[in-house]
Backbone as XML, in Angstrom:
<?xml version="1.0"?>
<chain id="A" units="angstrom">
  <residue number="1" name="MET">
    <atom name="N" x="0.810" y="-1.185" z="0.000"/>
    <atom name="CA" x="0.000" y="0.000" z="0.000"/>
    <atom name="C" x="0.862" y="1.261" z="0.000"/>
  </residue>
  <residue number="2" name="THR">
    <atom name="N" x="2.027" y="1.175" z="0.609"/>
    <atom name="CA" x="2.903" y="2.336" z="0.655"/>
    <atom name="C" x="3.381" y="2.719" z="-0.742"/>
  </residue>
  <residue number="3" name="VAL">
    <atom name="N" x="3.679" y="1.720" z="-1.554"/>
    <atom name="CA" x="4.118" y="1.996" z="-2.929"/>
    <atom name="C" x="3.001" y="2.685" z="-3.701"/>
  </residue>
  <residue number="4" name="PHE">
    <atom name="N" x="1.780" y="2.204" z="-3.519"/>
    <atom name="CA" x="0.635" y="2.823" z="-4.187"/>
    <atom name="C" x="0.490" y="4.291" z="-3.779"/>
  </residue>
  <residue number="5" name="ARG">
    <atom name="N" x="0.630" y="4.562" z="-2.494"/>
    <atom name="CA" x="0.514" y="5.949" z="-2.022"/>
    <atom name="C" x="1.591" y="6.837" z="-2.619"/>
  </residue>
  <residue number="6" name="TRP">
    <atom name="N" x="2.810" y="6.332" z="-2.715"/>
    <atom name="CA" x="3.895" y="7.111" z="-3.307"/>
    <atom name="C" x="3.639" y="7.367" z="-4.789"/>
  </residue>
  <residue number="7" name="VAL">
    <atom name="N" x="3.189" y="6.349" z="-5.497"/>
    <atom name="CA" x="2.924" y="6.516" z="-6.939"/>
    <atom name="C" x="1.813" y="7.542" z="-7.146"/>
  </residue>
  <residue number="8" name="ILE">
    <atom name="N" x="0.733" y="7.419" z="-6.390"/>
    <atom name="CA" x="-0.378" y="8.371" z="-6.509"/>
    <atom name="C" x="0.075" y="9.774" z="-6.117"/>
  </residue>
  <residue number="9" name="GLY">
    <atom name="N" x="0.874" y="9.875" z="-5.059"/>
    <atom name="CA" x="1.359" y="11.183" z="-4.620"/>
    <atom name="C" x="2.240" y="11.861" z="-5.648"/>
  </residue>
  <residue number="10" name="VAL">
    <atom name="N" x="3.155" y="11.101" z="-6.224"/>
    <atom name="CA" x="4.046" y="11.661" z="-7.252"/>
    <atom name="C" x="3.253" y="12.044" z="-8.487"/>
  </residue>
  <residue number="11" name="LEU">
    <atom name="N" x="2.313" y="11.184" z="-8.902"/>
    <atom name="CA" x="1.488" y="11.494" z="-10.062"/>
    <atom name="C" x="0.646" y="12.750" z="-9.829"/>
  </residue>
  <residue number="12" name="ALA">
    <atom name="N" x="0.053" y="12.857" z="-8.654"/>
    <atom name="CA" x="-0.751" y="14.045" z="-8.330"/>
    <atom name="C" x="0.115" y="15.303" z="-8.284"/>
  </residue>
  <residue number="13" name="ALA">
    <atom name="N" x="1.318" y="15.183" z="-7.735"/>
    <atom name="CA" x="2.218" y="16.348" z="-7.678"/>
    <atom name="C" x="2.635" y="16.789" z="-9.075"/>
  </residue>
  <residue number="14" name="LEU">
    <atom name="N" x="2.939" y="15.840" z="-9.935"/>
    <atom name="CA" x="3.309" y="16.189" z="-11.312"/>
    <atom name="C" x="2.140" y="16.847" z="-12.047"/>
  </residue>
  <residue number="15" name="LEU">
    <atom name="N" x="0.959" y="16.289" z="-11.883"/>
    <atom name="CA" x="-0.209" y="16.881" z="-12.533"/>
    <atom name="C" x="-0.506" y="18.274" z="-11.987"/>
  </residue>
  <residue number="16" name="ALA">
    <atom name="N" x="-0.383" y="18.442" z="-10.672"/>
    <atom name="CA" x="-0.667" y="19.747" z="-10.065"/>
    <atom name="C" x="0.349" y="20.791" z="-10.505"/>
  </residue>
  <residue number="17" name="SER">
    <atom name="N" x="1.620" y="20.413" z="-10.547"/>
    <atom name="CA" x="2.629" y="21.389" z="-10.967"/>
    <atom name="C" x="2.471" y="21.754" z="-12.438"/>
  </residue>
  <residue number="18" name="THR">
    <atom name="N" x="2.119" y="20.777" z="-13.256"/>
    <atom name="CA" x="1.904" y="21.061" z="-14.676"/>
    <atom name="C" x="0.661" y="21.928" z="-14.870"/>
  </residue>
  <residue number="19" name="ALA">
    <atom name="N" x="-0.394" y="21.659" z="-14.116"/>
    <atom name="CA" x="-1.605" y="22.478" z="-14.204"/>
    <atom name="C" x="-1.330" y="23.908" z="-13.756"/>
  </residue>
  <residue number="20" name="LEU">
    <atom name="N" x="-0.567" y="24.052" z="-12.688"/>
    <atom name="CA" x="-0.215" y="25.393" z="-12.213"/>
    <atom name="C" x="0.638" y="26.131" z="-13.236"/>
  </residue>
  <residue number="21" name="PHE">
    <atom name="N" x="1.594" y="25.428" z="-13.833"/>
    <atom name="CA" x="2.425" y="26.016" z="-14.881"/>
    <atom name="C" x="1.568" y="26.450" z="-16.071"/>
  </residue>
  <residue number="22" name="GLY">
    <atom name="N" x="0.625" y="25.602" z="-16.468"/>
    <atom name="CA" x="-0.266" y="25.959" z="-17.574"/>
    <atom name="C" x="-1.150" y="27.139" z="-17.241"/>
  </residue>
  <residue number="23" name="LEU">
    <atom name="N" x="-1.616" y="27.199" z="-15.999"/>
    <atom name="CA" x="-2.439" y="28.330" z="-15.579"/>
    <atom name="C" x="-1.643" y="29.630" z="-15.613"/>
  </residue>
  <residue number="24" name="VAL">
    <atom name="N" x="-0.412" y="29.569" z="-15.122"/>
    <atom name="CA" x="0.445" y="30.765" z="-15.132"/>
    <atom name="C" x="0.728" y="31.208" z="-16.569"/>
  </residue>
  <residue number="25" name="LEU">
    <atom name="N" x="1.038" y="30.258" z="-17.448"/>
    <atom name="CA" x="1.269" y="30.613" z="-18.854"/>
    <atom name="C" x="0.012" y="31.182" z="-19.498"/>
  </residue>
  <residue number="26" name="GLY">
    <atom name="N" x="-1.136" y="30.579" z="-19.183"/>
    <atom name="CA" x="-2.389" y="31.069" z="-19.752"/>
    <atom name="C" x="-2.714" y="32.480" z="-19.315"/>
  </residue>
  <residue number="27" name="ILE">
    <atom name="N" x="-2.446" y="32.784" z="-18.060"/>
    <atom name="CA" x="-2.715" y="34.136" z="-17.561"/>
    <atom name="C" x="-1.679" y="35.124" z="-18.082"/>
  </residue>
  <residue number="28" name="ALA">
    <atom name="N" x="-0.400" y="34.710" z="-18.083"/>
    <atom name="CA" x="0.673" y="35.625" z="-18.487"/>
    <atom name="C" x="0.579" y="36.007" z="-19.960"/>
  </residue>
  <residue number="29" name="PHE">
    <atom name="N" x="0.276" y="35.038" z="-20.803"/>
    <atom name="CA" x="0.262" y="35.300" z="-22.241"/>
    <atom name="C" x="-1.144" y="35.388" z="-22.820"/>
  </residue>
  <residue number="30" name="ASP">
    <atom name="N" x="-2.142" y="35.366" z="-21.947"/>
    <atom name="CA" x="-3.539" y="35.435" z="-22.367"/>
    <atom name="C" x="-3.834" y="34.388" z="-23.437"/>
  </residue>
  <residue number="31" name="SER">
    <atom name="N" x="-3.416" y="33.159" z="-23.145"/>
    <atom name="CA" x="-3.559" y="32.052" z="-24.088"/>
    <atom name="C" x="-4.714" y="31.150" z="-23.647"/>
  </residue>
  <residue number="32" name="ARG">
    <atom name="N" x="-5.710" y="31.067" z="-24.475"/>
    <atom name="CA" x="-6.882" y="30.229" z="-24.190"/>
    <atom name="C" x="-6.490" y="28.748" z="-24.167"/>
  </residue>
  <residue number="33" name="LEU">
    <atom name="N" x="-5.544" y="28.369" z="-25.022"/>
    <atom name="CA" x="-5.108" y="26.975" z="-25.113"/>
    <atom name="C" x="-4.529" y="26.483" z="-23.790"/>
  </residue>
  <residue number="34" name="TRP">
    <atom name="N" x="-3.657" y="27.292" z="-23.175"/>
    <atom name="CA" x="-3.044" y="26.872" z="-21.913"/>
    <atom name="C" x="-4.048" y="26.841" z="-20.775"/>
  </residue>
  <residue number="35" name="LEU">
    <atom name="N" x="-5.026" y="27.737" z="-20.800"/>
    <atom name="CA" x="-6.068" y="27.711" z="-19.773"/>
    <atom name="C" x="-6.934" y="26.459" z="-19.900"/>
  </residue>
  <residue number="36" name="GLU">
    <atom name="N" x="-7.217" y="26.050" z="-21.132"/>
    <atom name="CA" x="-7.978" y="24.816" z="-21.341"/>
    <atom name="C" x="-7.180" y="23.597" z="-20.898"/>
  </residue>
  <residue number="37" name="ARG">
    <atom name="N" x="-5.892" y="23.592" z="-21.183"/>
    <atom name="CA" x="-5.046" y="22.474" z="-20.757"/>
    <atom name="C" x="-4.956" y="22.406" z="-19.235"/>
  </residue>
  <residue number="38" name="ALA">
    <atom name="N" x="-4.872" y="23.548" z="-18.587"/>
    <atom name="CA" x="-4.834" y="23.565" z="-17.121"/>
    <atom name="C" x="-6.147" y="23.026" z="-16.549"/>
  </residue>
  <residue number="39" name="GLY">
    <atom name="N" x="-7.263" y="23.346" z="-17.190"/>
    <atom name="CA" x="-8.557" y="22.823" z="-16.751"/>
    <atom name="C" x="-8.640" y="21.316" z="-16.910"/>
  </residue>
  <residue number="40" name="LYS">
    <atom name="N" x="-8.115" y="20.791" z="-18.008"/>
    <atom name="CA" x="-8.104" y="19.334" z="-18.216"/>
    <atom name="C" x="-7.210" y="18.645" z="-17.194"/>
  </residue>
  <residue number="41" name="LEU">
    <atom name="N" x="-6.086" y="19.245" z="-16.900"/>
    <atom name="CA" x="-5.198" y="18.656" z="-15.901"/>
    <atom name="C" x="-5.823" y="18.691" z="-14.516"/>
  </residue>
  <residue number="42" name="ARG">
    <atom name="N" x="-6.591" y="19.735" z="-14.242"/>
    <atom name="CA" x="-7.296" y="19.814" z="-12.962"/>
    <atom name="C" x="-8.281" y="18.660" z="-12.838"/>
  </residue>
  <residue number="43" name="ARG">
    <atom name="N" x="-8.960" y="18.308" z="-13.910"/>
    <atom name="CA" x="-9.887" y="17.170" z="-13.870"/>
    <atom name="C" x="-9.141" y="15.859" z="-13.650"/>
  </residue>
  <residue number="44" name="TRP">
    <atom name="N" x="-7.961" y="15.726" z="-14.231"/>
    <atom name="CA" x="-7.152" y="14.523" z="-14.013"/>
    <atom name="C" x="-6.684" y="14.431" z="-12.565"/>
  </residue>
  <residue number="45" name="ILE">
    <atom name="N" x="-6.393" y="15.579" z="-11.955"/>
    <atom name="CA" x="-5.995" y="15.576" z="-10.539"/>
    <atom name="C" x="-7.142" y="15.057" z="-9.683"/>
  </residue>
  <residue number="46" name="TRP">
    <atom name="N" x="-8.363" y="15.499" z="-9.964"/>
    <atom name="CA" x="-9.519" y="14.996" z="-9.225"/>
    <atom name="C" x="-9.685" y="13.500" z="-9.438"/>
  </residue>
  <residue number="47" name="LEU">
    <atom name="N" x="-9.457" y="13.042" z="-10.661"/>
    <atom name="CA" x="-9.564" y="11.614" z="-10.950"/>
    <atom name="C" x="-8.560" y="10.816" z="-10.125"/>
  </residue>
  <residue number="48" name="VAL">
    <atom name="N" x="-7.329" y="11.287" z="-10.059"/>
    <atom name="CA" x="-6.295" y="10.602" z="-9.279"/>
    <atom name="C" x="-6.646" y="10.627" z="-7.789"/>
  </residue>
  <residue number="49" name="ALA">
    <atom name="N" x="-7.158" y="11.746" z="-7.302"/>
    <atom name="CA" x="-7.533" y="11.844" z="-5.890"/>
    <atom name="C" x="-8.682" y="10.902" z="-5.553"/>
  </residue>
  <residue number="50" name="LEU">
    <atom name="N" x="-9.667" y="10.812" z="-6.424"/>
    <atom name="CA" x="-10.781" y="9.902" z="-6.185"/>
    <atom name="C" x="-10.343" y="8.446" z="-6.290"/>
  </residue>
  <residue number="51" name="LEU">
    <atom name="N" x="-9.432" y="8.142" z="-7.200"/>
    <atom name="CA" x="-8.890" y="6.787" z="-7.298"/>
    <atom name="C" x="-8.183" y="6.411" z="-6.003"/>
  </residue>
  <residue number="52" name="TRP">
    <atom name="N" x="-7.358" y="7.323" z="-5.491"/>
    <atom name="CA" x="-6.656" y="7.067" z="-4.238"/>
    <atom name="C" x="-7.654" y="6.815" z="-3.105"/>
  </residue>
  <residue number="53" name="PHE">
    <atom name="N" x="-8.669" y="7.664" z="-3.002"/>
    <atom name="CA" x="-9.650" y="7.533" z="-1.928"/>
    <atom name="C" x="-10.385" y="6.198" z="-2.020"/>
  </residue>
  <residue number="54" name="ASN">
    <atom name="N" x="-10.821" y="5.820" z="-3.212"/>
    <atom name="CA" x="-11.548" y="4.567" z="-3.374"/>
    <atom name="C" x="-10.681" y="3.360" z="-3.050"/>
  </residue>
  <residue number="55" name="VAL">
    <atom name="N" x="-9.439" y="3.373" z="-3.490"/>
    <atom name="CA" x="-8.551" y="2.250" z="-3.190"/>
    <atom name="C" x="-8.284" y="2.167" z="-1.699"/>
  </residue>
  <residue number="56" name="GLU">
    <atom name="N" x="-8.088" y="3.287" z="-1.050"/>
    <atom name="CA" x="-7.875" y="3.283" z="0.400"/>
    <atom name="C" x="-9.087" y="2.730" z="1.143"/>
  </residue>
  <residue number="57" name="VAL">
    <atom name="N" x="-10.278" y="3.218" z="0.811"/>
    <atom name="CA" x="-11.481" y="2.797" z="1.524"/>
    <atom name="C" x="-11.798" y="1.334" z="1.237"/>
  </residue>
  <residue number="58" name="TRP">
    <atom name="N" x="-11.864" y="0.973" z="-0.053"/>
    <atom name="CA" x="-12.235" y="-0.402" z="-0.378"/>
    <atom name="C" x="-11.130" y="-1.390" z="-0.034"/>
  </residue>
  <residue number="59" name="GLY">
    <atom name="N" x="-9.905" y="-0.963" z="-0.040"/>
    <atom name="CA" x="-8.822" y="-1.823" z="0.418"/>
    <atom name="C" x="-8.967" y="-2.144" z="1.890"/>
  </residue>
  <residue number="60" name="ARG">
    <atom name="N" x="-9.345" y="-1.143" z="2.676"/>
    <atom name="CA" x="-9.557" y="-1.359" z="4.107"/>
    <atom name="C" x="-10.777" y="-2.253" z="4.349"/>
  </residue>
  <residue number="61" name="VAL">
    <atom name="N" x="-11.830" y="-2.089" z="3.534"/>
    <atom name="CA" x="-13.022" y="-2.929" z="3.666"/>
    <atom name="C" x="-12.672" y="-4.386" z="3.371"/>
  </residue>
  <residue number="62" name="VAL">
    <atom name="N" x="-11.967" y="-4.615" z="2.278"/>
    <atom name="CA" x="-11.578" y="-5.982" z="1.916"/>
    <atom name="C" x="-10.651" y="-6.566" z="2.972"/>
  </residue>
  <residue number="63" name="PHE">
    <atom name="N" x="-9.706" y="-5.787" z="3.451"/>
    <atom name="CA" x="-8.795" y="-6.248" z="4.499"/>
    <atom name="C" x="-9.564" y="-6.648" z="5.753"/>
  </residue>
  <residue number="64" name="THR">
    <atom name="N" x="-10.525" y="-5.825" z="6.161"/>
    <atom name="CA" x="-11.316" y="-6.112" z="7.367"/>
    <atom name="C" x="-12.168" y="-7.365" z="7.171"/>
  </residue>
  <residue number="65" name="LEU">
    <atom name="N" x="-12.829" y="-7.476" z="6.023"/>
    <atom name="CA" x="-13.651" y="-8.665" z="5.776"/>
    <atom name="C" x="-12.794" y="-9.929" z="5.741"/>
  </residue>
  <residue number="66" name="PHE">
    <atom name="N" x="-11.656" y="-9.859" z="5.129"/>
    <atom name="CA" x="-10.784" y="-11.020" z="5.030"/>
    <atom name="C" x="-10.322" y="-11.478" z="6.418"/>
  </residue>
  <residue number="67" name="HIS">
    <atom name="N" x="-9.953" y="-10.535" z="7.252"/>
    <atom name="CA" x="-9.457" y="-10.886" z="8.577"/>
    <atom name="C" x="-10.590" y="-11.176" z="9.573"/>
  </residue>
  <residue number="68" name="TRP">
    <atom name="N" x="-11.776" y="-10.706" z="9.304"/>
    <atom name="CA" x="-12.902" y="-10.949" z="10.174"/>
    <atom name="C" x="-13.394" y="-12.388" z="10.014"/>
  </residue>
  <residue number="69" name="VAL">
    <atom name="N" x="-13.410" y="-12.859" z="8.766"/>
    <atom name="CA" x="-13.881" y="-14.222" z="8.472"/>
    <atom name="C" x="-12.847" y="-15.234" z="8.947"/>
  </residue>
  <residue number="70" name="ARG">
    <atom name="N" x="-11.599" y="-14.922" z="8.802"/>
    <atom name="CA" x="-10.527" y="-15.837" z="9.194"/>
    <atom name="C" x="-10.496" y="-15.971" z="10.629"/>
  </residue>
</chain>
């Protein structure tokens, strides 16, 4: 589980930094393209966060059920 958390954390950090960079470029150069890309990356960040949350919750549920029956 620790490896999963690190992978999700690094992926989320990369997406967040790229989205922030795109937002800054979009504002600085008044570029609609970079603002749209930053918005798409923001949606991917939410996807990664929800994936992490679901794996954490359902992983704990499966772990509890497995050890409860045993």
